[in-house]
Amino acid sequence: TSGNAYTANRLGNMLSMYKNRMIEELEGKFKDIPAILVASGPSLDMNIHLLKNIKNRAVVFAVDAAVPALVKKGIAPDFMAAIDPYDLIYEKFSSVMPEITDTALIASAWVAPQVPKMFAPDKVFWTYSGRKMENWMMDMMGGKTPTGGAATVAHLNFVAALLMGCSPIVFVGQDLAYTGRGSHALNTALTQNTAVEKILKSEEMRWTEEINGGKVQTDRKFLNFKRYFEDIISTYPGNYINATVQGARIDGTEPMDLEDVIAQYCTAEKDISDIIAKSGLLSRTSKSFLDECRSFQTDIQSILKDIRTSDSHQQESLKALNKIRNKTRKYRKFEELPNSLKNKISKIDILHKRIDGYSKLWGVLDEMTMTGLRISRRQMHEINQLEKDPEKYTVWLSKNIERLDHINRVRKNELKAFDDHLSQLISFL
């Protein structure tokens, strides 16, 4: 529905998005520079101190929850990833914002709008999942490369490091398992030891291979995350190292102590902030946003006009069908209907075909209308059953028109909600 947080956030983020950047602007800019992907697993406590000495010798990516733990050790990551659609996400790192002014944000298009507002406009890098609404946003930004979806912030960092050309890519604190050290590292925003105890006693608990041999407890959720990493690794062969001290083995990675990783790979000095600042800055204005929004508003007004006309014909047709159903004569096919009713139904058909023809707009609104239109799909089952019986032709026709009434209501509500967002954006720009 229009209240869906993901959709509302995407549209809300458009208010500032044109001032920001896209992750594809950094494509290949860190070729063969090590990437350290810092997650917030409890084993991070065991080697986090080593990260203080790699400033400008590797690109440090952190999940949002791990940022406070890094800052506590005097480390400001180069990038922080955020994907959560709810405002509570801000609480994960709000207390350390003054210490991460040089950190750039990698954000999904649906992230809570409060988050990107906390970063300088040129330090916000958007990613687009390939969904139709996000493709539309990406097109307006002048982008060409969707990054695909991300199951977690850790996966988003991984995809970003790959796109930037980093090598080797090193996992730290990516436990994906329960090792008896709690749910998350110290000083992170998330600690749920009681939740861990419940999981380990539930049907969700599983065993998997541990990084250094043996078995470790995990759950189905973590196993899915692990498989997601492994699928990406198998698709994009490269040098992947798992420097997580304890946790689940990630197939395709080489286990190595973080101290050894730093000594072997983190040797050359690079000005990471300077590369970020100067890489691939696209010149864009609000014009493309304005033109697109105005074009959609024109389409919306045309569609709403057709919906109103269709609604009128549908109500008149339903009344006519109720009248003829009470007569002794049976109408078994369209050609037998009274001419006035046939004309109205033909007009309804033409109007709905014309409304359906706005494929670009309906693609963008796909997620907004999805829930409401599920009811329409359920109605089709009953309608299809009636179609098999010619004696119930007028009932079948009535049910079809009622289904179109429902579709019109859903579309009308979502079009008006979308139009409100567009008006707000146009006014802002």
Tab-separated table of C-alpha atoms in Angstrom:
chain	number	residue	atom	x	y	z
A	1	THR	CA	0.000	0.000	0.000
A	2	SER	CA	1.006	3.656	-0.158
A	3	GLY	CA	1.886	3.423	3.548
A	4	ASN	CA	4.545	0.834	2.824
A	5	ALA	CA	7.764	2.049	4.465
A	6	TYR	CA	9.959	0.956	1.570
A	7	THR	CA	7.962	2.866	-1.036
A	8	ALA	CA	7.424	5.928	1.151
A	9	ASN	CA	11.155	6.076	1.949
A	10	ARG	CA	12.187	5.837	-1.707
A	11	LEU	CA	9.926	8.751	-2.557
A	12	GLY	CA	11.054	10.673	0.531
A	13	ASN	CA	14.729	10.187	-0.342
A	14	MET	CA	14.122	11.703	-3.770
A	15	LEU	CA	13.852	15.102	-2.043
A	16	SER	CA	17.625	15.152	-1.620
A	17	MET	CA	18.868	12.364	-3.889
A	18	TYR	CA	19.774	14.547	-6.874
A	19	LYS	CA	22.361	16.315	-4.674
A	20	ASN	CA	23.993	12.994	-3.784
A	21	ARG	CA	26.020	10.418	-5.692
A	22	MET	CA	25.677	6.821	-6.885
A	23	ILE	CA	27.888	3.903	-5.950
A	24	GLU	CA	28.629	3.276	-9.636
A	25	GLU	CA	30.603	6.549	-9.683
A	26	LEU	CA	33.232	4.644	-7.688
A	27	GLU	CA	33.339	1.669	-10.049
A	28	GLY	CA	36.921	0.398	-10.330
A	29	LYS	CA	38.349	3.363	-8.369
A	30	PHE	CA	39.949	1.165	-5.691
A	31	LYS	CA	41.351	-1.505	-7.979
A	32	ASP	CA	43.596	-3.950	-6.089
A	33	ILE	CA	43.355	-1.968	-2.844
A	34	PRO	CA	42.389	-4.230	0.105
A	35	ALA	CA	38.842	-3.932	1.488
A	36	ILE	CA	38.191	-4.691	5.141
A	37	LEU	CA	34.495	-5.488	5.654
A	38	VAL	CA	33.690	-4.980	9.330
A	39	ALA	CA	30.540	-6.687	10.645
A	40	SER	CA	29.282	-6.594	14.222
A	41	GLY	CA	29.651	-10.249	15.237
A	42	PRO	CA	30.887	-10.852	18.811
A	43	SER	CA	34.317	-12.087	17.630
A	44	LEU	CA	35.063	-8.537	16.460
A	45	ASP	CA	36.081	-7.807	20.076
A	46	MET	CA	39.069	-10.124	19.610
A	47	ASN	CA	40.781	-8.289	16.737
A	48	ILE	CA	39.146	-4.871	16.368
A	49	HIS	CA	42.192	-3.175	17.917
A	50	LEU	CA	44.280	-4.165	14.883
A	51	LEU	CA	42.196	-1.969	12.585
A	52	LYS	CA	43.499	1.251	14.119
A	53	ASN	CA	46.730	0.984	12.141
A	54	ILE	CA	45.328	0.506	8.617
A	55	LYS	CA	44.120	4.031	7.881
A	56	ASN	CA	44.733	4.702	4.158
A	57	ARG	CA	46.257	1.243	3.689
A	58	ALA	CA	42.886	-0.416	3.032
A	59	VAL	CA	39.311	0.679	2.379
A	60	VAL	CA	37.340	0.079	5.573
A	61	PHE	CA	33.643	-0.728	5.133
A	62	ALA	CA	31.493	-1.025	8.264
A	63	VAL	CA	27.930	-2.118	8.897
A	64	ASP	CA	25.985	0.621	10.678
A	65	ALA	CA	25.763	-1.316	13.960
A	66	ALA	CA	29.572	-1.721	14.132
A	67	VAL	CA	30.390	1.978	13.759
A	68	PRO	CA	30.189	2.835	17.505
A	69	ALA	CA	32.564	-0.071	18.303
A	70	LEU	CA	35.067	1.210	15.728
A	71	VAL	CA	34.833	4.802	16.954
A	72	LYS	CA	35.447	3.576	20.517
A	73	LYS	CA	38.818	2.293	19.241
A	74	GLY	CA	39.598	5.545	17.427
A	75	ILE	CA	38.649	4.211	13.971
A	76	ALA	CA	36.412	6.078	11.518
A	77	PRO	CA	35.475	3.758	8.626
A	78	ASP	CA	35.733	4.994	5.043
A	79	PHE	CA	32.238	3.710	4.287
A	80	MET	CA	29.198	2.813	6.370
A	81	ALA	CA	26.301	0.835	4.865
A	82	ALA	CA	22.653	1.311	5.845
A	83	ILE	CA	19.510	-0.370	4.498
A	84	ASP	CA	16.978	-0.352	7.345
A	85	PRO	CA	13.689	1.367	6.388
A	86	TYR	CA	12.736	2.362	9.944
A	87	ASP	CA	13.798	5.532	11.762
A	88	LEU	CA	15.140	3.508	14.688
A	89	ILE	CA	18.202	2.753	12.531
A	90	TYR	CA	19.516	6.212	13.363
A	91	GLU	CA	19.934	5.164	16.989
A	92	LYS	CA	22.599	2.660	15.933
A	93	PHE	CA	25.173	5.361	15.232
A	94	SER	CA	23.685	8.768	16.168
A	95	SER	CA	25.911	9.121	19.237
A	96	VAL	CA	29.112	8.972	17.159
A	97	MET	CA	28.114	11.171	14.191
A	98	PRO	CA	30.586	13.939	15.212
A	99	GLU	CA	33.439	11.380	14.950
A	100	ILE	CA	32.567	10.105	11.459
A	101	THR	CA	32.363	13.323	9.435
A	102	ASP	CA	34.789	11.838	6.873
A	103	THR	CA	32.815	8.578	6.560
A	104	ALA	CA	30.758	8.115	3.392
A	105	LEU	CA	27.344	6.472	3.463
A	106	ILE	CA	26.375	3.605	1.150
A	107	ALA	CA	22.577	3.440	1.239
A	108	SER	CA	19.776	1.466	-0.308
A	109	ALA	CA	17.095	3.603	-1.940
A	110	TRP	CA	14.566	2.543	0.736
A	111	VAL	CA	16.670	3.464	3.787
A	112	ALA	CA	14.969	5.677	6.387
A	113	PRO	CA	15.277	9.269	5.019
A	114	GLN	CA	16.578	10.495	8.364
A	115	VAL	CA	19.863	8.637	7.772
A	116	PRO	CA	21.205	10.262	4.560
A	117	LYS	CA	20.259	13.691	5.912
A	118	MET	CA	22.954	13.255	8.580
A	119	PHE	CA	25.758	13.054	5.992
A	120	ALA	CA	27.211	15.708	3.702
A	121	PRO	CA	25.435	15.477	0.300
A	122	ASP	CA	28.623	14.475	-1.565
A	123	LYS	CA	29.259	11.660	0.918
A	124	VAL	CA	25.989	9.835	0.260
A	125	PHE	CA	26.208	7.026	-2.329
A	126	TRP	CA	22.955	5.437	-3.456
A	127	THR	CA	22.494	1.861	-4.622
A	128	TYR	CA	19.550	0.634	-6.674
A	129	SER	CA	18.182	-2.889	-6.476
A	130	GLY	CA	16.800	-3.219	-10.000
A	131	ARG	CA	13.148	-2.966	-8.935
A	132	LYS	CA	11.109	-0.847	-11.322
A	133	MET	CA	10.660	2.133	-9.002
A	134	GLU	CA	14.391	2.133	-8.248
A	135	ASN	CA	15.267	1.834	-11.943
A	136	TRP	CA	13.152	4.929	-12.514
A	137	MET	CA	15.041	6.779	-9.761
A	138	MET	CA	18.388	5.560	-11.105
A	139	ASP	CA	17.522	6.772	-14.614
A	140	MET	CA	16.829	10.256	-13.278
A	141	MET	CA	20.197	10.190	-11.496
A	142	GLY	CA	21.892	9.340	-14.793
A	143	GLY	CA	22.836	5.870	-13.595
A	144	LYS	CA	23.191	2.689	-15.583
A	145	THR	CA	24.181	-0.041	-13.088
A	146	PRO	CA	21.756	-1.502	-10.522
A	147	THR	CA	23.625	-3.334	-7.770
A	148	GLY	CA	20.904	-5.875	-7.009
A	149	GLY	CA	19.306	-6.405	-3.628
A	150	ALA	CA	21.186	-6.853	-0.366
A	151	ALA	CA	20.064	-9.261	2.360
A	152	THR	CA	22.003	-7.302	5.011
A	153	VAL	CA	24.244	-4.258	5.330
A	154	ALA	CA	27.219	-6.645	5.254
A	155	HIS	CA	26.143	-7.898	1.832
A	156	LEU	CA	25.746	-4.322	0.608
A	157	ASN	CA	29.325	-3.556	1.689
A	158	PHE	CA	30.511	-6.712	-0.080
A	159	VAL	CA	28.792	-5.770	-3.348
A	160	ALA	CA	30.175	-2.212	-3.090
A	161	ALA	CA	33.739	-3.458	-2.522
A	162	LEU	CA	33.439	-5.730	-5.549
A	163	LEU	CA	32.157	-2.899	-7.732
A	164	MET	CA	35.006	-0.633	-6.599
A	165	GLY	CA	37.563	-3.257	-7.646
A	166	CYS	CA	38.947	-3.925	-4.166
A	167	SER	CA	41.212	-6.928	-3.674
A	168	PRO	CA	41.629	-8.844	-1.482
A	169	ILE	CA	38.222	-8.542	0.177
A	170	VAL	CA	38.560	-9.390	3.866
A	171	PHE	CA	35.747	-10.320	6.266
A	172	VAL	CA	36.084	-9.283	9.924
A	173	GLY	CA	33.479	-9.893	12.645
A	174	GLN	CA	31.304	-11.839	10.177
A	175	ASP	CA	30.507	-14.647	12.642
A	176	LEU	CA	27.205	-15.912	11.184
A	177	ALA	CA	27.087	-18.226	14.189
A	178	TYR	CA	26.658	-18.376	17.959
A	179	THR	CA	30.010	-18.975	19.614
A	180	GLY	CA	28.984	-18.302	23.207
A	181	ARG	CA	30.231	-14.717	23.148
A	182	GLY	CA	26.793	-13.047	22.920
A	183	SER	CA	24.908	-11.785	19.901
A	184	HIS	CA	27.097	-8.822	18.853
A	185	ALA	CA	30.415	-7.181	19.608
A	186	LEU	CA	30.809	-4.808	22.549
A	187	ASN	CA	29.797	-1.172	22.020
A	188	THR	CA	27.572	-2.016	19.060
A	189	ALA	CA	23.951	-0.930	19.031
A	190	LEU	CA	22.650	-4.501	19.086
A	191	THR	CA	23.014	-6.971	21.915
A	192	GLN	CA	20.376	-9.662	22.368
A	193	ASN	CA	21.737	-12.435	24.554
A	194	THR	CA	18.272	-13.578	25.673
A	195	ALA	CA	17.207	-13.832	22.016
A	196	VAL	CA	20.262	-16.002	21.324
A	197	GLU	CA	19.340	-18.381	24.138
A	198	LYS	CA	15.843	-18.774	22.682
A	199	ILE	CA	17.193	-19.462	19.176
A	200	LEU	CA	19.593	-22.135	20.412
A	201	LYS	CA	16.678	-23.944	22.057
A	202	SER	CA	14.365	-23.576	19.042
A	203	GLU	CA	13.819	-25.444	15.796
A	204	GLU	CA	15.771	-22.674	14.023
A	205	MET	CA	19.089	-23.911	15.451
A	206	ARG	CA	21.503	-25.638	13.050
A	207	TRP	CA	25.127	-26.801	13.030
A	208	THR	CA	27.632	-25.689	10.398
A	209	GLU	CA	31.381	-25.869	9.740
A	210	GLU	CA	33.492	-23.542	11.874
A	211	ILE	CA	36.192	-21.353	10.277
A	212	ASN	CA	39.051	-23.241	11.898
A	213	GLY	CA	37.522	-26.724	11.806
A	214	GLY	CA	34.886	-28.469	13.865
A	215	LYS	CA	31.255	-27.422	14.148
A	216	VAL	CA	29.515	-24.322	15.448
A	217	GLN	CA	25.903	-23.498	16.255
A	218	THR	CA	24.006	-21.177	13.923
A	219	ASP	CA	20.436	-20.748	12.680
A	220	ARG	CA	18.545	-20.768	9.404
A	221	LYS	CA	18.734	-16.996	9.020
A	222	PHE	CA	22.542	-16.951	9.311
A	223	LEU	CA	22.822	-19.931	6.960
A	224	ASN	CA	20.844	-18.004	4.340
A	225	PHE	CA	23.192	-15.025	4.769
A	226	LYS	CA	26.185	-17.355	4.448
A	227	ARG	CA	24.805	-18.842	1.230
A	228	TYR	CA	24.227	-15.341	-0.143
A	229	PHE	CA	27.949	-14.532	0.370
A	230	GLU	CA	28.941	-17.858	-1.166
A	231	ASP	CA	26.723	-17.310	-4.219
A	232	ILE	CA	28.354	-13.926	-4.881
A	233	ILE	CA	31.843	-15.394	-4.387
A	234	SER	CA	31.179	-18.249	-6.807
A	235	THR	CA	29.805	-15.795	-9.374
A	236	TYR	CA	32.750	-13.370	-9.077
A	237	PRO	CA	35.977	-15.360	-8.488
A	238	GLY	CA	38.658	-13.395	-6.663
A	239	ASN	CA	40.807	-13.181	-3.553
A	240	TYR	CA	38.515	-13.498	-0.518
A	241	ILE	CA	39.852	-13.792	3.013
A	242	ASN	CA	37.951	-14.549	6.207
A	243	ALA	CA	39.778	-12.886	9.106
A	244	THR	CA	36.849	-13.423	11.469
A	245	VAL	CA	38.270	-15.083	14.597
A	246	GLN	CA	35.343	-17.418	15.322
A	247	GLY	CA	32.217	-18.339	13.432
A	248	ALA	CA	30.833	-20.099	10.377
A	249	ARG	CA	33.082	-20.979	7.474
A	250	ILE	CA	32.241	-19.050	4.276
A	251	ASP	CA	33.063	-21.291	1.315
A	252	GLY	CA	35.344	-19.608	-1.193
A	253	THR	CA	37.247	-17.623	1.442
A	254	GLU	CA	40.702	-18.330	2.871
A	255	PRO	CA	40.917	-18.251	6.686
A	256	MET	CA	43.730	-15.925	7.826
A	257	ASP	CA	44.590	-13.975	10.968
A	258	LEU	CA	43.875	-10.257	10.582
A	259	GLU	CA	47.404	-9.466	11.769
A	260	ASP	CA	48.813	-11.501	8.868
A	261	VAL	CA	46.396	-9.889	6.403
A	262	ILE	CA	47.579	-6.432	7.420
A	263	ALA	CA	51.264	-7.401	7.211
A	264	GLN	CA	50.874	-9.043	3.792
A	265	TYR	CA	48.383	-6.810	2.004
A	266	CYS	CA	47.966	-3.472	3.798
A	267	THR	CA	51.364	-1.980	2.957
A	268	ALA	CA	50.864	0.775	0.347
A	269	GLU	CA	49.576	4.224	1.348
A	270	LYS	CA	46.534	5.592	-0.520
A	271	ASP	CA	44.514	8.729	0.217
A	272	ILE	CA	41.140	6.994	0.404
A	273	SER	CA	39.147	10.166	1.191
A	274	ASP	CA	40.725	11.984	-1.751
A	275	ILE	CA	39.835	9.160	-4.150
A	276	ILE	CA	36.251	9.212	-2.894
A	277	ALA	CA	36.017	12.991	-3.212
A	278	LYS	CA	37.351	13.159	-6.760
A	279	SER	CA	35.972	9.986	-8.353
A	280	GLY	CA	33.376	10.093	-11.074
A	281	LEU	CA	31.395	13.107	-9.946
A	282	LEU	CA	28.421	13.400	-12.284
A	283	SER	CA	27.040	16.816	-13.107
A	284	ARG	CA	23.310	16.658	-12.531
A	285	THR	CA	20.572	19.151	-11.807
A	286	SER	CA	17.018	18.884	-10.585
A	287	LYS	CA	15.687	19.300	-14.162
A	288	SER	CA	15.538	15.585	-14.980
A	289	PHE	CA	13.630	14.980	-11.730
A	290	LEU	CA	11.221	17.834	-12.463
A	291	ASP	CA	10.580	16.801	-16.065
A	292	GLU	CA	9.899	13.192	-15.088
A	293	CYS	CA	7.611	14.093	-12.188
A	294	ARG	CA	5.592	16.525	-14.304
A	295	SER	CA	5.251	13.957	-17.082
A	296	PHE	CA	3.914	11.395	-14.598
A	297	GLN	CA	1.490	13.930	-13.150
A	298	THR	CA	0.070	14.516	-16.633
A	299	ASP	CA	-0.376	10.749	-17.053
A	300	ILE	CA	-2.016	10.467	-13.635
A	301	GLN	CA	-4.624	13.097	-14.467
A	302	SER	CA	-5.456	11.312	-17.742
A	303	ILE	CA	-5.772	7.953	-15.983
A	304	LEU	CA	-7.952	9.340	-13.183
A	305	LYS	CA	-10.265	10.875	-15.775
A	306	ASP	CA	-10.590	7.493	-17.532
A	307	ILE	CA	-11.159	5.738	-14.194
A	308	ARG	CA	-14.004	8.137	-13.340
A	309	THR	CA	-15.633	7.482	-16.726
A	310	SER	CA	-15.110	3.751	-16.351
A	311	ASP	CA	-16.587	3.796	-12.831
A	312	SER	CA	-19.727	5.477	-14.145
A	313	HIS	CA	-20.163	2.934	-16.954
A	314	GLN	CA	-19.482	0.061	-14.535
A	315	GLN	CA	-22.157	1.181	-12.066
A	316	GLU	CA	-24.710	1.637	-14.839
A	317	SER	CA	-23.816	-1.794	-16.271
A	318	LEU	CA	-24.220	-3.510	-12.887
A	319	LYS	CA	-27.686	-1.953	-12.478
A	320	ALA	CA	-28.669	-3.090	-15.977
A	321	LEU	CA	-27.388	-6.607	-15.310
A	322	ASN	CA	-29.396	-6.813	-12.069
A	323	LYS	CA	-32.546	-5.882	-13.992
A	324	ILE	CA	-32.144	-8.402	-16.798
A	325	ARG	CA	-31.185	-11.156	-14.355
A	326	ASN	CA	-34.656	-10.913	-12.832
A	327	LYS	CA	-36.303	-11.539	-16.193
A	328	THR	CA	-37.299	-14.964	-17.426
A	329	ARG	CA	-35.096	-14.700	-20.527
A	330	LYS	CA	-31.560	-16.061	-20.101
A	331	TYR	CA	-28.577	-14.223	-21.601
A	332	ARG	CA	-25.818	-16.724	-22.312
A	333	LYS	CA	-23.311	-14.614	-24.297
A	334	PHE	CA	-22.324	-11.034	-25.024
A	335	GLU	CA	-24.096	-10.862	-28.399
A	336	GLU	CA	-27.488	-11.543	-26.738
A	337	LEU	CA	-27.265	-8.563	-24.352
A	338	PRO	CA	-29.302	-5.386	-24.971
A	339	ASN	CA	-27.439	-2.950	-27.253
A	340	SER	CA	-27.202	-0.210	-24.616
A	341	LEU	CA	-25.498	-2.628	-22.192
A	342	LYS	CA	-23.178	-3.971	-24.891
A	343	ASN	CA	-22.102	-0.419	-25.713
A	344	LYS	CA	-21.294	0.360	-22.084
A	345	ILE	CA	-19.294	-2.859	-21.626
A	346	SER	CA	-17.378	-2.177	-24.841
A	347	LYS	CA	-16.528	1.315	-23.576
A	348	ILE	CA	-15.373	-0.148	-20.224
A	349	ASP	CA	-13.103	-2.531	-22.118
A	350	ILE	CA	-11.595	0.288	-24.201
A	351	LEU	CA	-11.019	2.452	-21.113
A	352	HIS	CA	-9.275	-0.327	-19.159
A	353	LYS	CA	-7.042	-1.182	-22.096
A	354	ARG	CA	-6.080	2.479	-22.319
A	355	ILE	CA	-5.441	2.665	-18.557
A	356	ASP	CA	-3.361	-0.533	-18.669
A	357	GLY	CA	-1.306	1.014	-21.482
A	358	TYR	CA	0.571	3.304	-19.074
A	359	SER	CA	3.089	0.514	-18.502
A	360	LYS	CA	5.966	2.698	-17.275
A	361	LEU	CA	3.850	4.330	-14.566
A	362	TRP	CA	2.305	1.024	-13.438
A	363	GLY	CA	5.786	-0.501	-13.323
A	364	VAL	CA	6.963	2.239	-10.963
A	365	LEU	CA	3.836	1.786	-8.833
A	366	ASP	CA	4.017	-2.019	-8.906
A	367	GLU	CA	4.867	-2.411	-5.215
A	368	MET	CA	2.312	0.212	-4.167
A	369	THR	CA	-0.565	-1.586	-5.895
A	370	MET	CA	0.598	-5.142	-5.234
A	371	THR	CA	-1.248	-5.763	-1.961
A	372	GLY	CA	-4.542	-4.310	-3.159
A	373	LEU	CA	-4.475	-6.217	-6.435
A	374	ARG	CA	-3.923	-9.557	-4.687
A	375	ILE	CA	-7.649	-9.484	-3.835
A	376	SER	CA	-8.381	-9.062	-7.535
A	377	ARG	CA	-6.361	-12.185	-8.311
A	378	ARG	CA	-8.300	-14.145	-5.675
A	379	GLN	CA	-11.577	-12.947	-7.205
A	380	MET	CA	-10.471	-14.386	-10.537
A	381	HIS	CA	-10.714	-17.946	-9.187
A	382	GLU	CA	-14.453	-17.611	-8.509
A	383	ILE	CA	-14.958	-15.806	-11.840
A	384	ASN	CA	-13.177	-18.545	-13.778
A	385	GLN	CA	-15.463	-21.157	-12.239
A	386	LEU	CA	-18.574	-19.247	-13.327
A	387	GLU	CA	-17.244	-18.907	-16.872
A	388	LYS	CA	-17.694	-22.636	-17.401
A	389	ASP	CA	-21.481	-22.385	-16.995
A	390	PRO	CA	-23.299	-20.483	-19.817
A	391	GLU	CA	-26.436	-20.313	-17.640
A	392	LYS	CA	-24.523	-18.019	-15.275
A	393	TYR	CA	-23.177	-15.667	-17.925
A	394	THR	CA	-24.756	-12.525	-16.413
A	395	VAL	CA	-23.463	-13.452	-12.934
A	396	TRP	CA	-19.990	-13.986	-14.447
A	397	LEU	CA	-20.210	-10.596	-16.156
A	398	SER	CA	-21.303	-8.857	-12.935
A	399	LYS	CA	-18.420	-10.413	-10.991
A	400	ASN	CA	-15.981	-9.252	-13.657
A	401	ILE	CA	-17.289	-5.695	-13.455
A	402	GLU	CA	-17.098	-5.789	-9.635
A	403	ARG	CA	-13.484	-6.902	-9.960
A	404	LEU	CA	-12.794	-3.917	-12.234
A	405	ASP	CA	-14.418	-1.687	-9.598
A	406	HIS	CA	-11.927	-3.026	-7.042
A	407	ILE	CA	-8.973	-2.520	-9.405
A	408	ASN	CA	-10.090	1.059	-10.042
A	409	ARG	CA	-10.328	1.784	-6.300
A	410	VAL	CA	-6.831	0.436	-5.654
A	411	ARG	CA	-5.347	2.334	-8.574
A	412	LYS	CA	-7.185	5.532	-7.675
A	413	ASN	CA	-5.895	5.466	-4.084
A	414	GLU	CA	-2.305	4.768	-5.080
A	415	LEU	CA	-2.295	7.274	-7.935
A	416	LYS	CA	-3.495	10.007	-5.602
A	417	ALA	CA	-0.874	9.074	-2.992
A	418	PHE	CA	1.862	9.037	-5.640
A	419	ASP	CA	0.620	12.340	-7.069
A	420	ASP	CA	0.906	13.884	-3.589
A	421	HIS	CA	4.528	12.715	-3.355
A	422	LEU	CA	5.273	14.109	-6.818
A	423	SER	CA	3.691	17.469	-5.924
A	424	GLN	CA	5.813	17.632	-2.784
A	425	LEU	CA	8.946	16.833	-4.763
A	426	ILE	CA	8.152	19.362	-7.514
A	427	SER	CA	7.443	22.041	-4.923
A	428	PHE	CA	10.681	21.247	-3.086
A	429	LEU	CA	12.798	21.293	-6.238
